[in-house]
Amino acid sequence: AACCKSAKMGDAYRELLDYLKAKDQQGEHKREEAKAKALEELTALKKQTFAHISFYNCINAADTLEDGVDAALTSQKELYDALLGFTGMMAGFSFIGLPLGSQPDTYFQAVAYFLLILGFGGCMVAALMSFIATLFI
């Protein structure tokens, strides 16, 4: 594949891994060429997310492509670990606030209590997503 034309992150990583496998099998490509090819594919993406930029920066700063990919995956895992801790903390504070609240007397208190319940649910979903992302990185 000459360039990654899809904006999907998984496709770019899959093409990068396929390129690395072909490089290892043929044994004729140099490490610099593999690194340049990976940077070219990441640059050619139409939609660039934070993960793409992080991968590009880590690969560009590393000596080899493999070291750059390892550094990028490590930074992504650390990011999701921090997000898991933050969302877990926010869910904990929301959970503490739920039973401490008194019976709502007015409509506005009922709306505020409902928003607190929604915030707790949102934090739990975010924590679950961060946990799943951490498992698969």
PDB file of C-alpha atoms in Angstrom:
ATOM      1  CA  ALA A   1       0.000   0.000   0.000  1.00  0.00           C
ATOM      2  CA  ALA A   2       1.464   3.303  -1.043  1.00  0.00           C
ATOM      3  CA  CYS A   3      -0.403   5.556   1.352  1.00  0.00           C
ATOM      4  CA  CYS A   4      -3.063   5.023   3.935  1.00  0.00           C
ATOM      5  CA  LYS A   5      -6.190   6.563   2.410  1.00  0.00           C
ATOM      6  CA  SER A   6      -8.552   5.647   5.214  1.00  0.00           C
ATOM      7  CA  ALA A   7      -9.035   7.930   8.183  1.00  0.00           C
ATOM      8  CA  LYS A   8      -9.593   4.996  10.502  1.00  0.00           C
ATOM      9  CA  MET A   9      -6.909   4.603  13.116  1.00  0.00           C
ATOM     10  CA  GLY A  10      -7.027   0.795  13.089  1.00  0.00           C
ATOM     11  CA  ASP A  11      -6.379   0.646   9.342  1.00  0.00           C
ATOM     12  CA  ALA A  12      -3.276   2.827   9.636  1.00  0.00           C
ATOM     13  CA  TYR A  13      -1.876   0.673  12.423  1.00  0.00           C
ATOM     14  CA  ARG A  14      -2.694  -2.505  10.507  1.00  0.00           C
ATOM     15  CA  GLU A  15      -0.902  -1.198   7.418  1.00  0.00           C
ATOM     16  CA  LEU A  16       2.052  -0.179   9.558  1.00  0.00           C
ATOM     17  CA  LEU A  17       2.273  -3.654  11.097  1.00  0.00           C
ATOM     18  CA  ASP A  18       1.918  -5.302   7.664  1.00  0.00           C
ATOM     19  CA  TYR A  19       4.744  -3.125   6.404  1.00  0.00           C
ATOM     20  CA  LEU A  20       6.915  -4.119   9.362  1.00  0.00           C
ATOM     21  CA  LYS A  21       6.200  -7.810   8.767  1.00  0.00           C
ATOM     22  CA  ALA A  22       7.088  -7.480   5.081  1.00  0.00           C
ATOM     23  CA  LYS A  23      10.288  -5.654   6.044  1.00  0.00           C
ATOM     24  CA  ASP A  24      11.264  -8.454   8.397  1.00  0.00           C
ATOM     25  CA  GLN A  25      10.459 -11.149   5.841  1.00  0.00           C
ATOM     26  CA  GLN A  26      12.294  -9.568   2.924  1.00  0.00           C
ATOM     27  CA  GLY A  27      15.229  -8.250   4.922  1.00  0.00           C
ATOM     28  CA  GLU A  28      16.063  -5.658   2.283  1.00  0.00           C
ATOM     29  CA  HIS A  29      14.590  -2.491   3.770  1.00  0.00           C
ATOM     30  CA  LYS A  30      16.607  -0.321   6.072  1.00  0.00           C
ATOM     31  CA  ARG A  31      15.292   0.934   9.398  1.00  0.00           C
ATOM     32  CA  GLU A  32      15.365   4.522   8.178  1.00  0.00           C
ATOM     33  CA  GLU A  33      13.173   3.636   5.212  1.00  0.00           C
ATOM     34  CA  ALA A  34      10.666   1.925   7.474  1.00  0.00           C
ATOM     35  CA  LYS A  35      10.588   4.930   9.779  1.00  0.00           C
ATOM     36  CA  ALA A  36      10.163   7.330   6.841  1.00  0.00           C
ATOM     37  CA  LYS A  37       7.371   5.169   5.413  1.00  0.00           C
ATOM     38  CA  ALA A  38       5.514   5.115   8.745  1.00  0.00           C
ATOM     39  CA  LEU A  39       5.830   8.895   9.109  1.00  0.00           C
ATOM     40  CA  GLU A  40       4.624   9.359   5.543  1.00  0.00           C
ATOM     41  CA  GLU A  41       1.566   7.184   6.164  1.00  0.00           C
ATOM     42  CA  LEU A  42       0.694   9.029   9.365  1.00  0.00           C
ATOM     43  CA  THR A  43       1.067  12.376   7.593  1.00  0.00           C
ATOM     44  CA  ALA A  44      -1.129  11.255   4.670  1.00  0.00           C
ATOM     45  CA  LEU A  45      -4.164  10.644   6.861  1.00  0.00           C
ATOM     46  CA  LYS A  46      -7.035  12.985   6.078  1.00  0.00           C
ATOM     47  CA  LYS A  47      -8.270  13.129   9.672  1.00  0.00           C
ATOM     48  CA  GLN A  48      -5.560  13.321  12.302  1.00  0.00           C
ATOM     49  CA  THR A  49      -6.467  12.678  15.922  1.00  0.00           C
ATOM     50  CA  PHE A  50      -4.442  13.077  19.103  1.00  0.00           C
ATOM     51  CA  ALA A  51      -3.332   9.440  18.808  1.00  0.00           C
ATOM     52  CA  HIS A  52      -2.000  10.019  15.274  1.00  0.00           C
ATOM     53  CA  ILE A  53      -0.085  13.095  16.371  1.00  0.00           C
ATOM     54  CA  SER A  54       1.305  11.232  19.375  1.00  0.00           C
ATOM     55  CA  PHE A  55       2.438   8.335  17.189  1.00  0.00           C
ATOM     56  CA  TYR A  56       4.033  10.711  14.691  1.00  0.00           C
ATOM     57  CA  ASN A  57       5.933  12.599  17.391  1.00  0.00           C
ATOM     58  CA  CYS A  58       7.142   9.433  19.139  1.00  0.00           C
ATOM     59  CA  ILE A  59       8.269   7.796  15.888  1.00  0.00           C
ATOM     60  CA  ASN A  60       9.972  10.986  14.737  1.00  0.00           C
ATOM     61  CA  ALA A  61      11.864  11.368  18.034  1.00  0.00           C
ATOM     62  CA  ALA A  62      12.961   7.718  18.286  1.00  0.00           C
ATOM     63  CA  ASP A  63      15.979   6.155  16.642  1.00  0.00           C
ATOM     64  CA  THR A  64      14.050   3.238  15.139  1.00  0.00           C
ATOM     65  CA  LEU A  65      10.469   2.657  14.132  1.00  0.00           C
ATOM     66  CA  GLU A  66      10.031  -0.106  16.697  1.00  0.00           C
ATOM     67  CA  ASP A  67      11.242   2.143  19.527  1.00  0.00           C
ATOM     68  CA  GLY A  68       8.896   4.901  18.365  1.00  0.00           C
ATOM     69  CA  VAL A  69       5.872   2.608  18.256  1.00  0.00           C
ATOM     70  CA  ASP A  70       6.734   1.234  21.707  1.00  0.00           C
ATOM     71  CA  ALA A  71       7.067   4.759  23.099  1.00  0.00           C
ATOM     72  CA  ALA A  72       3.768   5.833  21.513  1.00  0.00           C
ATOM     73  CA  LEU A  73       1.894   2.827  22.874  1.00  0.00           C
ATOM     74  CA  THR A  74       3.391   3.409  26.319  1.00  0.00           C
ATOM     75  CA  SER A  75       2.310   7.053  26.288  1.00  0.00           C
ATOM     76  CA  GLN A  76      -1.204   6.065  25.185  1.00  0.00           C
ATOM     77  CA  LYS A  77      -1.439   3.507  27.980  1.00  0.00           C
ATOM     78  CA  GLU A  78      -0.262   6.070  30.552  1.00  0.00           C
ATOM     79  CA  LEU A  79      -2.859   8.525  29.246  1.00  0.00           C
ATOM     80  CA  TYR A  80      -5.695   6.021  29.610  1.00  0.00           C
ATOM     81  CA  ASP A  81      -4.444   4.993  33.060  1.00  0.00           C
ATOM     82  CA  ALA A  82      -4.635   8.638  34.145  1.00  0.00           C
ATOM     83  CA  LEU A  83      -8.099   8.995  32.612  1.00  0.00           C
ATOM     84  CA  LEU A  84      -9.228   5.871  34.455  1.00  0.00           C
ATOM     85  CA  GLY A  85      -8.027   7.313  37.751  1.00  0.00           C
ATOM     86  CA  PHE A  86      -9.685  10.666  37.097  1.00  0.00           C
ATOM     87  CA  THR A  87     -13.050   9.261  36.010  1.00  0.00           C
ATOM     88  CA  GLY A  88     -13.010   6.792  38.904  1.00  0.00           C
ATOM     89  CA  MET A  89     -12.390   9.647  41.337  1.00  0.00           C
ATOM     90  CA  MET A  90     -15.184  11.730  39.817  1.00  0.00           C
ATOM     91  CA  ALA A  91     -17.583   8.772  39.968  1.00  0.00           C
ATOM     92  CA  GLY A  92     -16.628   8.220  43.607  1.00  0.00           C
ATOM     93  CA  PHE A  93     -17.391  11.807  44.568  1.00  0.00           C
ATOM     94  CA  SER A  94     -20.685  11.635  42.675  1.00  0.00           C
ATOM     95  CA  PHE A  95     -21.557   8.385  44.417  1.00  0.00           C
ATOM     96  CA  ILE A  96     -20.852   9.956  47.815  1.00  0.00           C
ATOM     97  CA  GLY A  97     -23.087  12.892  46.908  1.00  0.00           C
ATOM     98  CA  LEU A  98     -26.053  10.705  45.999  1.00  0.00           C
ATOM     99  CA  PRO A  99     -26.956   9.296  49.439  1.00  0.00           C
ATOM    100  CA  LEU A 100     -25.943  12.485  51.276  1.00  0.00           C
ATOM    101  CA  GLY A 101     -28.532  14.542  49.443  1.00  0.00           C
ATOM    102  CA  SER A 102     -31.861  15.152  51.135  1.00  0.00           C
ATOM    103  CA  GLN A 103     -35.279  14.525  49.640  1.00  0.00           C
ATOM    104  CA  PRO A 104     -35.810  17.170  46.931  1.00  0.00           C
ATOM    105  CA  ASP A 105     -38.449  19.690  47.945  1.00  0.00           C
ATOM    106  CA  THR A 106     -38.641  21.773  44.791  1.00  0.00           C
ATOM    107  CA  TYR A 107     -38.546  21.097  41.104  1.00  0.00           C
ATOM    108  CA  PHE A 108     -35.069  22.641  40.806  1.00  0.00           C
ATOM    109  CA  GLN A 109     -33.698  20.365  43.536  1.00  0.00           C
ATOM    110  CA  ALA A 110     -35.167  17.351  41.721  1.00  0.00           C
ATOM    111  CA  VAL A 111     -33.493  18.462  38.477  1.00  0.00           C
ATOM    112  CA  ALA A 112     -30.173  18.970  40.284  1.00  0.00           C
ATOM    113  CA  TYR A 113     -30.417  15.513  41.866  1.00  0.00           C
ATOM    114  CA  PHE A 114     -31.234  14.001  38.473  1.00  0.00           C
ATOM    115  CA  LEU A 115     -28.195  15.745  36.952  1.00  0.00           C
ATOM    116  CA  LEU A 116     -26.043  14.319  39.761  1.00  0.00           C
ATOM    117  CA  ILE A 117     -27.300  10.827  38.873  1.00  0.00           C
ATOM    118  CA  LEU A 118     -26.541  11.452  35.177  1.00  0.00           C
ATOM    119  CA  GLY A 119     -23.053  12.686  36.091  1.00  0.00           C
ATOM    120  CA  PHE A 120     -22.419   9.538  38.114  1.00  0.00           C
ATOM    121  CA  GLY A 121     -23.564   7.362  35.205  1.00  0.00           C
ATOM    122  CA  GLY A 122     -21.426   9.287  32.731  1.00  0.00           C
ATOM    123  CA  CYS A 123     -18.357   8.977  34.942  1.00  0.00           C
ATOM    124  CA  MET A 124     -18.906   5.242  35.297  1.00  0.00           C
ATOM    125  CA  VAL A 125     -19.215   4.817  31.519  1.00  0.00           C
ATOM    126  CA  ALA A 126     -16.058   6.882  30.972  1.00  0.00           C
ATOM    127  CA  ALA A 127     -14.193   4.823  33.578  1.00  0.00           C
ATOM    128  CA  LEU A 128     -15.322   1.604  31.902  1.00  0.00           C
ATOM    129  CA  MET A 129     -14.193   2.867  28.482  1.00  0.00           C
ATOM    130  CA  SER A 130     -10.800   3.905  29.868  1.00  0.00           C
ATOM    131  CA  PHE A 131     -10.418   0.511  31.555  1.00  0.00           C
ATOM    132  CA  ILE A 132     -11.214  -1.342  28.312  1.00  0.00           C
ATOM    133  CA  ALA A 133      -8.824   0.888  26.334  1.00  0.00           C
ATOM    134  CA  THR A 134      -6.080   0.227  28.887  1.00  0.00           C
ATOM    135  CA  LEU A 135      -6.588  -3.527  28.546  1.00  0.00           C
ATOM    136  CA  PHE A 136      -6.236  -3.527  24.782  1.00  0.00           C
ATOM    137  CA  ILE A 137      -3.246  -1.190  24.384  1.00  0.00           C
TER     138      ILE A 137
END
